[in-house]
Short mmCIF file of C-alpha atoms and ligand atoms in Angstrom, two decimals:
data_model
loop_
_atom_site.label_atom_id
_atom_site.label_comp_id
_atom_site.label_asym_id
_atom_site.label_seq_id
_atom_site.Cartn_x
_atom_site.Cartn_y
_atom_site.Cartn_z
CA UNK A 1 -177.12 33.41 -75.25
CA UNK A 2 -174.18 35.46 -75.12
CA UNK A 3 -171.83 37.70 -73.10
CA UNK A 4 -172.14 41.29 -74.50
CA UNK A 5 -170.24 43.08 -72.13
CA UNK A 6 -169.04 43.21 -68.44
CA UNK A 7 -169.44 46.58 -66.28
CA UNK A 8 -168.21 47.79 -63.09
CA UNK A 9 -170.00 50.26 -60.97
CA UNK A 10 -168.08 51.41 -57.97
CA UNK A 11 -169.82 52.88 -55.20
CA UNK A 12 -168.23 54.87 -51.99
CA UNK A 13 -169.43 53.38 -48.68
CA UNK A 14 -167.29 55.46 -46.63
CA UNK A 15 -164.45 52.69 -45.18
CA UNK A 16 -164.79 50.38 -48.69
CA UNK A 17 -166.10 51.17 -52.27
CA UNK A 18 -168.56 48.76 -53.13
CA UNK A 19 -167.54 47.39 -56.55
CA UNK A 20 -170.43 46.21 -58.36
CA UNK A 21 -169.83 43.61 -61.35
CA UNK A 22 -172.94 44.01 -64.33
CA UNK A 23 -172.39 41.00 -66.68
CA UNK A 24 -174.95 42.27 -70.09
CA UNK A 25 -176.23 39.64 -72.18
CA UNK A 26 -177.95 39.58 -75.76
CA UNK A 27 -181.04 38.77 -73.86
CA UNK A 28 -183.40 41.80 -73.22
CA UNK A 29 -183.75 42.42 -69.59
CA UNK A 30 -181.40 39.68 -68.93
CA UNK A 31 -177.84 40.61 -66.61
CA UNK A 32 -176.50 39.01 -63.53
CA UNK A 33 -175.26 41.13 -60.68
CA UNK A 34 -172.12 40.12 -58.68
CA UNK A 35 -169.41 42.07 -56.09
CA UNK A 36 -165.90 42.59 -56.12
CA UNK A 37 -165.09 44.85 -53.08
CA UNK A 38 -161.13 44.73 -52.25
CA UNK A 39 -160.72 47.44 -50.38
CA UNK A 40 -157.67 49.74 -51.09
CA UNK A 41 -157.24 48.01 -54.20
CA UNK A 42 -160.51 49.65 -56.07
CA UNK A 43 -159.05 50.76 -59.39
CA UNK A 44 -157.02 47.51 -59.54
CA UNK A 45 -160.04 45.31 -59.50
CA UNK A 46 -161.58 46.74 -61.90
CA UNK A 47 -158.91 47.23 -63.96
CA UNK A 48 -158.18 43.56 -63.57
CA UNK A 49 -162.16 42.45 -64.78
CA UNK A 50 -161.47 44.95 -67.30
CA UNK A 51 -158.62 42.91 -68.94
CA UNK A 52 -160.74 39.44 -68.25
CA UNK A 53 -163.87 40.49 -70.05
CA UNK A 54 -161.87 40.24 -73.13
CA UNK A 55 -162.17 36.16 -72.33
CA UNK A 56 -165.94 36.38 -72.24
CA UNK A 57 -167.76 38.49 -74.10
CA UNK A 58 -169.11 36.32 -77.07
CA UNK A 59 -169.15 33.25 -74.68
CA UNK A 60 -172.29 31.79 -73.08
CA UNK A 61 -172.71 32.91 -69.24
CA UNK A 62 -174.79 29.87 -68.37
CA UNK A 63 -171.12 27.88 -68.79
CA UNK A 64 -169.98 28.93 -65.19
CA UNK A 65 -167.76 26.37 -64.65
CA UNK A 66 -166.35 26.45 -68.04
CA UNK A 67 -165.42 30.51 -67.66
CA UNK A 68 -164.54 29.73 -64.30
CA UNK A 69 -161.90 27.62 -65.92
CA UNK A 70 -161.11 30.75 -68.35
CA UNK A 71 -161.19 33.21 -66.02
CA UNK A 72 -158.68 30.88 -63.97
CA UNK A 73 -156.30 29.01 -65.95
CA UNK A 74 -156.01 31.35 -69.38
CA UNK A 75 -153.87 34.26 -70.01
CA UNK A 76 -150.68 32.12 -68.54
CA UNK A 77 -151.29 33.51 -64.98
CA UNK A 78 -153.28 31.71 -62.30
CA UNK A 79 -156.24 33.86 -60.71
CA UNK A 80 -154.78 32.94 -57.20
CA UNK A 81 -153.78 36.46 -56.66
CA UNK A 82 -155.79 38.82 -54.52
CA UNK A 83 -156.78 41.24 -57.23
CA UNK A 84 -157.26 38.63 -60.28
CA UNK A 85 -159.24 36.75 -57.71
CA UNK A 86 -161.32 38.99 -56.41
CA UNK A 87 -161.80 40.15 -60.42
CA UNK A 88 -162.74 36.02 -60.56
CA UNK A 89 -165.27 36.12 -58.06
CA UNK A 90 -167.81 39.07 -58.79
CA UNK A 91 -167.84 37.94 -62.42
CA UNK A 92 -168.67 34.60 -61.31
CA UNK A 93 -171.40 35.69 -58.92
CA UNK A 94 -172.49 37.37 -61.85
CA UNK A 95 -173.14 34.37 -64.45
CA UNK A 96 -174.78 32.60 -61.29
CA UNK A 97 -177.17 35.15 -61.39
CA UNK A 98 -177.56 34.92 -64.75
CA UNK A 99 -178.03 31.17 -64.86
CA UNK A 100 -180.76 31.43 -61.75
CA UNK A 101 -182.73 34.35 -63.85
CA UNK A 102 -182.36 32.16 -67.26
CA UNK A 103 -183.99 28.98 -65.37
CA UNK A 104 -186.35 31.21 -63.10
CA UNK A 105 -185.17 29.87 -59.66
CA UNK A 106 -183.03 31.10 -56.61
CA UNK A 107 -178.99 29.83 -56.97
CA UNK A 108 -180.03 27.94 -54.07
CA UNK A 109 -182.42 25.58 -55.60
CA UNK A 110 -179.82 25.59 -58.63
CA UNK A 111 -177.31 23.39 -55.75
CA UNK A 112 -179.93 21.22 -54.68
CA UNK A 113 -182.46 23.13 -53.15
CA UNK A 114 -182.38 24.69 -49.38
CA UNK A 115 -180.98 22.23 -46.61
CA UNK A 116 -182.11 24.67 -43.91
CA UNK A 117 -185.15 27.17 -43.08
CA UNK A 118 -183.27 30.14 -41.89
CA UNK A 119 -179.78 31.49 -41.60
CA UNK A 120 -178.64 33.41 -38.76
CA UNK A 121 -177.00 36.47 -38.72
CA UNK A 122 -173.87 38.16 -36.95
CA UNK A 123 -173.02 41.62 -36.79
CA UNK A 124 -169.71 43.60 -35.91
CA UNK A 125 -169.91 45.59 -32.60
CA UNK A 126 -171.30 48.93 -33.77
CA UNK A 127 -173.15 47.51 -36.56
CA UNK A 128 -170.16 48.08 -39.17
CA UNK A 129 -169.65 51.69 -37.77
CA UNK A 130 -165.87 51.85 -38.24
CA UNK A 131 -165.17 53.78 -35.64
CA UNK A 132 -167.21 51.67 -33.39
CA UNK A 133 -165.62 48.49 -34.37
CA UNK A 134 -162.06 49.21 -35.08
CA UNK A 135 -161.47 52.53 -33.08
CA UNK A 136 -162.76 51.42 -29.73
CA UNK A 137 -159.32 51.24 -27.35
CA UNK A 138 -158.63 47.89 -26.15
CA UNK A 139 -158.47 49.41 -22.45
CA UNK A 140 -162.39 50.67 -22.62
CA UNK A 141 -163.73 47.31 -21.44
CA UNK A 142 -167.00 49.28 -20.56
CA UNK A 143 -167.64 50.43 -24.17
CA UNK A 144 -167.54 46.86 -25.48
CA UNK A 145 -169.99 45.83 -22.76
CA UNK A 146 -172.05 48.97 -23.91
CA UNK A 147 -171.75 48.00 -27.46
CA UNK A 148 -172.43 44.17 -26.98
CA UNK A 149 -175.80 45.19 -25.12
CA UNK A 150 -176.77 47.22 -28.01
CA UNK A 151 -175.91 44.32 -30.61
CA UNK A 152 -178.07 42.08 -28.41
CA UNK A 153 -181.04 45.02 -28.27
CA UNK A 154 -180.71 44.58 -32.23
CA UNK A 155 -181.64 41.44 -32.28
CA UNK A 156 -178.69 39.62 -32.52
CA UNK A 157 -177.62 36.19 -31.21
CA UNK A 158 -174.12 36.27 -32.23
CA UNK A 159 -171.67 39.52 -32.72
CA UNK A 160 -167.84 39.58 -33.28
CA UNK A 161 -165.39 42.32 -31.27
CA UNK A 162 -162.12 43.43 -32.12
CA UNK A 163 -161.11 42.96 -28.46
CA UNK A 164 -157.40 41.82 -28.75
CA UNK A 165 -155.05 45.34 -29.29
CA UNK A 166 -152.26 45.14 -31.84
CA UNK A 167 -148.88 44.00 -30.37
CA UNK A 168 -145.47 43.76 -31.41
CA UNK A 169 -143.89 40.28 -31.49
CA UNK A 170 -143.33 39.75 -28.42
CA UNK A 171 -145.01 41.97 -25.86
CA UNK A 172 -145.65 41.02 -21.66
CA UNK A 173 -148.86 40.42 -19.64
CA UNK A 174 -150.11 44.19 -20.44
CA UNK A 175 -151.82 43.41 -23.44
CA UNK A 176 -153.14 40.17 -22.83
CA UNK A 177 -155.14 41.22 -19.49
CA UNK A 178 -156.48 43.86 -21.46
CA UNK A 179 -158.56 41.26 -24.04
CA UNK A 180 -159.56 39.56 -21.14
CA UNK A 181 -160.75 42.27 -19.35
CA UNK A 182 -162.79 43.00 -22.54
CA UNK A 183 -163.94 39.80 -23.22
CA UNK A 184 -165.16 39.55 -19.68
CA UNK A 185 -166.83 42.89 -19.60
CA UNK A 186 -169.30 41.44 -23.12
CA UNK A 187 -169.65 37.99 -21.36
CA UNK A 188 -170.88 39.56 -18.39
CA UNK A 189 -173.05 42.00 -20.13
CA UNK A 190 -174.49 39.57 -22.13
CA UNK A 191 -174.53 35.91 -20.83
CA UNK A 192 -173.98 32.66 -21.94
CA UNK A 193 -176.83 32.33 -24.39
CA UNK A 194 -174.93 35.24 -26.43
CA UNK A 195 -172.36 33.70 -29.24
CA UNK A 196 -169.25 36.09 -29.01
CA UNK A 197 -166.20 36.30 -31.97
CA UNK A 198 -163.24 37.78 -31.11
CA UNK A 199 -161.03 38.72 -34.26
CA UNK A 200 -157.79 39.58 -34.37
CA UNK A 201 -157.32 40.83 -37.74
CA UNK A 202 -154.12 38.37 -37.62
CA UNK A 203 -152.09 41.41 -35.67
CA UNK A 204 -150.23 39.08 -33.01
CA UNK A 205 -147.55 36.91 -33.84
CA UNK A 206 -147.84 33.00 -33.13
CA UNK A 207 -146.42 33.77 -29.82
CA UNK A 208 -148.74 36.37 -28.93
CA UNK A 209 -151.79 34.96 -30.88
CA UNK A 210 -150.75 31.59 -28.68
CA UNK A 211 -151.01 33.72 -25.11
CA UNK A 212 -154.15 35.62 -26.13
CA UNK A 213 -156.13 32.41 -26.99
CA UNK A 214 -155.09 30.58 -24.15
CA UNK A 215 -156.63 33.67 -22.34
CA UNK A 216 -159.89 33.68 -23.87
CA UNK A 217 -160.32 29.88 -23.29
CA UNK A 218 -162.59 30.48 -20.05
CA UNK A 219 -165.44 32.78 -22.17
CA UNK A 220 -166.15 30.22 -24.07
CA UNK A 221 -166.28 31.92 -27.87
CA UNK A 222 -167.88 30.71 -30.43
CA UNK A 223 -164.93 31.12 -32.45
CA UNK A 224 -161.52 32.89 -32.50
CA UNK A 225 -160.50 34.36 -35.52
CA UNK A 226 -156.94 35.00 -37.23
CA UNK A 227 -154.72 34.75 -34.58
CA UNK A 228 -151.76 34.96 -36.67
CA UNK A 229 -150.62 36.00 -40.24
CA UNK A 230 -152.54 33.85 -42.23
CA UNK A 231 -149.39 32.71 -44.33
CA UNK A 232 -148.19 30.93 -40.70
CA UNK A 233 -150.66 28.00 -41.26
CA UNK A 234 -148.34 25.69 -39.11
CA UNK A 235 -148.67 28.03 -36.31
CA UNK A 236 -152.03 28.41 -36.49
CA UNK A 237 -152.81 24.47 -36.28
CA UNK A 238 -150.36 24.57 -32.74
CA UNK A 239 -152.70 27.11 -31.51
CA UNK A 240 -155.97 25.10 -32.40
CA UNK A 241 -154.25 22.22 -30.45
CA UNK A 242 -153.52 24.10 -27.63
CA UNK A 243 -157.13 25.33 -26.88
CA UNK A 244 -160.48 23.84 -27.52
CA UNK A 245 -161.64 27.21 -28.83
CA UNK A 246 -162.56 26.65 -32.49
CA UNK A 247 -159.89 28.71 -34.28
CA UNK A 248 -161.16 30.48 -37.66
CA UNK A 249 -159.68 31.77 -40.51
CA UNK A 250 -159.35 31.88 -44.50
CA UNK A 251 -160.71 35.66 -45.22
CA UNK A 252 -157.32 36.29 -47.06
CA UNK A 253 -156.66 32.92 -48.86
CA UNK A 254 -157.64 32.43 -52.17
CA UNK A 255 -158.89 29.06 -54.01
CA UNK A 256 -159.34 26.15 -53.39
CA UNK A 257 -155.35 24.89 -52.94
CA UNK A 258 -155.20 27.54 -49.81
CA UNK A 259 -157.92 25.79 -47.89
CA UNK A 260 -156.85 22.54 -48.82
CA UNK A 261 -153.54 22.82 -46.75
CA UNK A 262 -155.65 24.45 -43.82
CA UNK A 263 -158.04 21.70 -44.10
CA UNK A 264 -154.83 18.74 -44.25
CA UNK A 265 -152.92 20.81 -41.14
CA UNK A 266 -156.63 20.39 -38.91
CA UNK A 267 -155.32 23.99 -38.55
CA UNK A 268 -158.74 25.13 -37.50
CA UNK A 269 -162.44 24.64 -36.96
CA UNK A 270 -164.04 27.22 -38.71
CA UNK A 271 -162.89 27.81 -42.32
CA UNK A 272 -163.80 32.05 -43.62
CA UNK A 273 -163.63 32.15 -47.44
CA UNK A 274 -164.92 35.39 -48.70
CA UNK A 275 -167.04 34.35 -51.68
CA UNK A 276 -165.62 37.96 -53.31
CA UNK A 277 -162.42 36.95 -53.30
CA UNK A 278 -161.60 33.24 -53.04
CA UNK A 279 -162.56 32.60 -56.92
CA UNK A 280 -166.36 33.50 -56.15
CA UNK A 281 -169.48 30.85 -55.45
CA UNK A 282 -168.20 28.09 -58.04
CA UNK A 283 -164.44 28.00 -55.73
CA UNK A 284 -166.50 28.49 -52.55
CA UNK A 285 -168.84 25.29 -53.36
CA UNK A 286 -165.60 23.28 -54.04
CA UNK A 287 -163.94 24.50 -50.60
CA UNK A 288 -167.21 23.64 -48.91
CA UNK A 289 -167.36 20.18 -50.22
CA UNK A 290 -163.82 19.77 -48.59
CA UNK A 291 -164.38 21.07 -45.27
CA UNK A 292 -167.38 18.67 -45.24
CA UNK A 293 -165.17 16.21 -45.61
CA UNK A 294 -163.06 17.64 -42.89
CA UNK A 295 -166.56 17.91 -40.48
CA UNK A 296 -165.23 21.39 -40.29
CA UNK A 297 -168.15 24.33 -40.23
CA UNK A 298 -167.83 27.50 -42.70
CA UNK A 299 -168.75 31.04 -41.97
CA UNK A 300 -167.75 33.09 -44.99
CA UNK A 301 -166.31 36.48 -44.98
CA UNK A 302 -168.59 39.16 -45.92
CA UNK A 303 -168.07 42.78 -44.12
CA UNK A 304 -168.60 43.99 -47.82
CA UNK A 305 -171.71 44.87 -49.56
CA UNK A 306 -175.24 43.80 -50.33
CA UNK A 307 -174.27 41.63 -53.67
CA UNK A 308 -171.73 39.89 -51.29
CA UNK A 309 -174.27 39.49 -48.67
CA UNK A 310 -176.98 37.91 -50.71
CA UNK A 311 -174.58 35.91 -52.22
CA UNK A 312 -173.22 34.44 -48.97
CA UNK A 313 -177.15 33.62 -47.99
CA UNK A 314 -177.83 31.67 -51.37
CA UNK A 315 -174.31 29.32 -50.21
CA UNK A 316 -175.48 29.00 -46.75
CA UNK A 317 -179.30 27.88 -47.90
CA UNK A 318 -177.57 24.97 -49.96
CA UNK A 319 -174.83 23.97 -47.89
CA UNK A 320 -175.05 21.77 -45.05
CA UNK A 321 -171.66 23.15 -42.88
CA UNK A 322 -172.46 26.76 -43.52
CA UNK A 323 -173.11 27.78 -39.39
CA UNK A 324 -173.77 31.72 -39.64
CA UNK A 325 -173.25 34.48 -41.57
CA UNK A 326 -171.39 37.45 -41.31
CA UNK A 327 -173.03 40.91 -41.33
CA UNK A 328 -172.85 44.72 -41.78
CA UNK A 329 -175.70 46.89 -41.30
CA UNK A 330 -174.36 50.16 -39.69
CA UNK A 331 -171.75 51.05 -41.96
CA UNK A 332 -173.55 53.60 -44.43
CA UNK A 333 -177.33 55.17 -43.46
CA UNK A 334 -178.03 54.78 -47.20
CA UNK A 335 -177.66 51.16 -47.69
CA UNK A 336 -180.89 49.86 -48.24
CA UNK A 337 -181.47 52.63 -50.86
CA UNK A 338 -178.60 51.38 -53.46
CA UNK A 339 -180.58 47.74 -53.28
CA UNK A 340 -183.68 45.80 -53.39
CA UNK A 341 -183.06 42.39 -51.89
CA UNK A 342 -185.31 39.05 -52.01
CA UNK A 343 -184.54 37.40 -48.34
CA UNK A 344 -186.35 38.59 -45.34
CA UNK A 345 -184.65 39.22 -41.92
CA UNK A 346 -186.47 38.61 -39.12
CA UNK A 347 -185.79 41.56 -36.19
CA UNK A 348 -185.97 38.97 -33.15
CA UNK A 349 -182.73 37.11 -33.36
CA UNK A 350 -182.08 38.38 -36.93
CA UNK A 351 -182.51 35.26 -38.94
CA UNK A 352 -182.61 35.41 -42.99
CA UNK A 353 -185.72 33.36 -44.71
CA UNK A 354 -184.60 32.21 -48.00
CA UNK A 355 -185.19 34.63 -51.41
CA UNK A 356 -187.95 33.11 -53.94
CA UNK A 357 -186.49 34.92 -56.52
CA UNK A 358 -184.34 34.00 -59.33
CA UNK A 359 -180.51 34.41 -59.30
CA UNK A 360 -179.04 36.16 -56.32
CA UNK A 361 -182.33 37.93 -55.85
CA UNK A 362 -180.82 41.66 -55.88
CA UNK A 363 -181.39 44.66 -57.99
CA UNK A 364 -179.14 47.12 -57.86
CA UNK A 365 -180.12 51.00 -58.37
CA UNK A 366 -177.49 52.12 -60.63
CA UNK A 367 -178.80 55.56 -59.90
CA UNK A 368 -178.48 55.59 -56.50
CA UNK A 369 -175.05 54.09 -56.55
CA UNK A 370 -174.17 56.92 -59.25
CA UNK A 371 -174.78 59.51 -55.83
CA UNK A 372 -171.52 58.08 -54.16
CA UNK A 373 -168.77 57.90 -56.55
CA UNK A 374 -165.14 56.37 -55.78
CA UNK A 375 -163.40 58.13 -53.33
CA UNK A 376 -159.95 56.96 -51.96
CA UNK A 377 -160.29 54.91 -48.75
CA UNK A 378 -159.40 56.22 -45.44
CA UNK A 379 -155.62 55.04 -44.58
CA UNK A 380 -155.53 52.29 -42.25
CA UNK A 381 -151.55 52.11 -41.15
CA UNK A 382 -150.47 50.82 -37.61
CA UNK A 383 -146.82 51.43 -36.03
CA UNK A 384 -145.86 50.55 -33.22
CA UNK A 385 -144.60 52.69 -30.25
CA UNK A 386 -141.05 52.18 -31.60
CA UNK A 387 -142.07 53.93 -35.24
CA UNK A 388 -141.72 49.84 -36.83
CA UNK A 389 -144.32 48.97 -39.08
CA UNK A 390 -147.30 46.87 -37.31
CA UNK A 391 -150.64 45.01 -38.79
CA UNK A 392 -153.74 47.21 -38.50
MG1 MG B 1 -161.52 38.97 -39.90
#
């Protein structure tokens, strides 16, 4: 069997274009489907696949681990970079695929068959709706009790909020009674049985990411993500200490040499590869099999598209510390259209039964993706009242 080509199909879903990866084979019929969304960086991702398919075409897909190594390690350059990584990662969803369609089983079973019966699901406040999730003013405390009500009305056990405002350095009480006020408006619309996420998007500084988790200690999230730049790993571990809130992060960090120095810091509880960017399934296994080590629990990344999705749900059937995964459902009203999927979500507490069918279990419509071409994604710049440059 061999590699015949490698095509990208990019697909406007309004705040990210979907990139789809479409690894061909000699086989008739036979092509694996992975995802490579890096949003803002569309036309550099699949430039960057472009130059790697010149590695694999003529080799055998079903040697993941061996193109893995390829894809990683040749061309002098490491694939540790956000682009070449994210490049990495829908190819190597890709040849999973492949392999699972070649042997006629789900990746799951491929990694030792499912260790749970369902996976639960979490979903952004507003579904994905950008403006409901990323727009809503940290001073309308009512709106995210209005939207956590409707997350729960979805079905939904678990749903994350954007509830801490961006903030310069070093800023006084203002900001920080604000979360709070939030956070205390969704707890009481909801109750206790409700998990609630705050993220925030790594905006504060350690300072400020230290004051606003020591505020949220009394709501009692399930976890509390990004607090600070993600390159501040040392700061991050002081704020884990400080508060028995599980701290989460990773979305940004690629490979497996990133999470190891989380992982040796006990920087956090909750470790967030995204499987589309952090070298794909084959680096996300590894980074799993670390933070088992570590007893530390992994909810991947995944605000992207379906491929991303279904790939997430194949990792979290075979791995024991997967808790929950992330979810977007309100984002585009066309969503379902561009694919067929082969897990089932149950309405009432929107839990995931495993996929019976081989590979990743998705089809994509090439068709239907064909009605949304690329279109340059909306700006997303934050300054602060000063005119200095802040993090969105
Ligand atoms: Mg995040």
């Amino acid at each position: 069997m061999k590699i015949t080509a490698i095509e990208t199909h990019v697909c406007h879903a309004r705040m990210r274009n979907w990139i789809f990866v479409k690894v061909l084979t000699d086989q008739p019929g036979l092509w694996g489907w992975g995802e490579a969304t890096l949003e803002w960086h569309t036309r550099a991702v699949v430039g960057a696949i472009e130059d790697i398919s010149h590695l694999l075409v003529g080799e055998d897909p079903r040697r993941v681990e061996h193109l893995w190594q390829m894809m990683y390690r040749q061309h002098f350059w490491h694939g540790n970079g956000i682009v070449r990584g994210t490049a990495i990662s829908g190819i190597d969803l890709s040849l999973w695929d492949i392999v699972g369609k070649a042997l006629g089983v789900p990746c799951h079973q491929l990694w030792g068959g499912p260790v749970r019966d369902y996976v639960r699901l979490y979903c952004h406040l507003g579904g994905g709706r950008m403006e409901d999730f990323y727009e809503t003013a940290p001073d309308d405390a009512k709106r995210f009790a209005d939207l956590a009500r409707q997350a729960v009305a979805d079905g939904f056990t678990a749903f994350k909020s954007m509830a801490v405002p961006e903030t310069m350095p070093l800023e006084g009480l203002k900001p920080v009674r604000y979360a709070e006020a939030c956070v205390a408006a969704m707890r009481e619309a909801v109750g206790d049985g409700i998990d609630i996420m705050v993220d925030c998007h790594a905006r504060p500084s350690p300072a400020m990411g230290m004051r606003f988790a020591r505020a949220m200690e009394p709501y009692g999230l399930y976890f509390f993500e990004e607090p600070c730049w993600p390159e501040s790993i040392d700061s991050i571990a002081d704020i884990q200490r400080a508060v028995g809130t599980p701290i989460a992060t990773g979305e940004r960090l690629i490979s497996q040499h990133a999470f190891r120095e989380l992982l040796e810091k006990r920087a956090c509880r909750v470790l967030q590869p995204d499987i589309t960017h952090c070298g794909g399934l084959s680096e996300a296994r590894r980074i799993a099999a670390m933070a088992e080590a570590y007893r530390v629990a992994l909810a991947p990344h995944n605000p992207q598209g379906p491929v991303s999705t279904a790939a997430s749900l194949e990792l979290g059937f075979a791995t024991p510390s997967y808790i929950i995964c992330e979810s977007v459902h309100g984002d585009v009203p066309w969503r379902a259209d561009v694919v067929s999927e082969g897990f089932t979500v149950e309405k009432e507490g929107r839990l995931v039964r495993p996929s019976s069918r081989p590979g990743l279990g998705v089809e994509i419509d090439e068709a239907e993706v064909k009605k949304h071409p690329f279109e340059q994604e909306v700006l997303q710049r934050t300054f602060y009242p000063d005119g200095s440059v802040g993090d969105w």
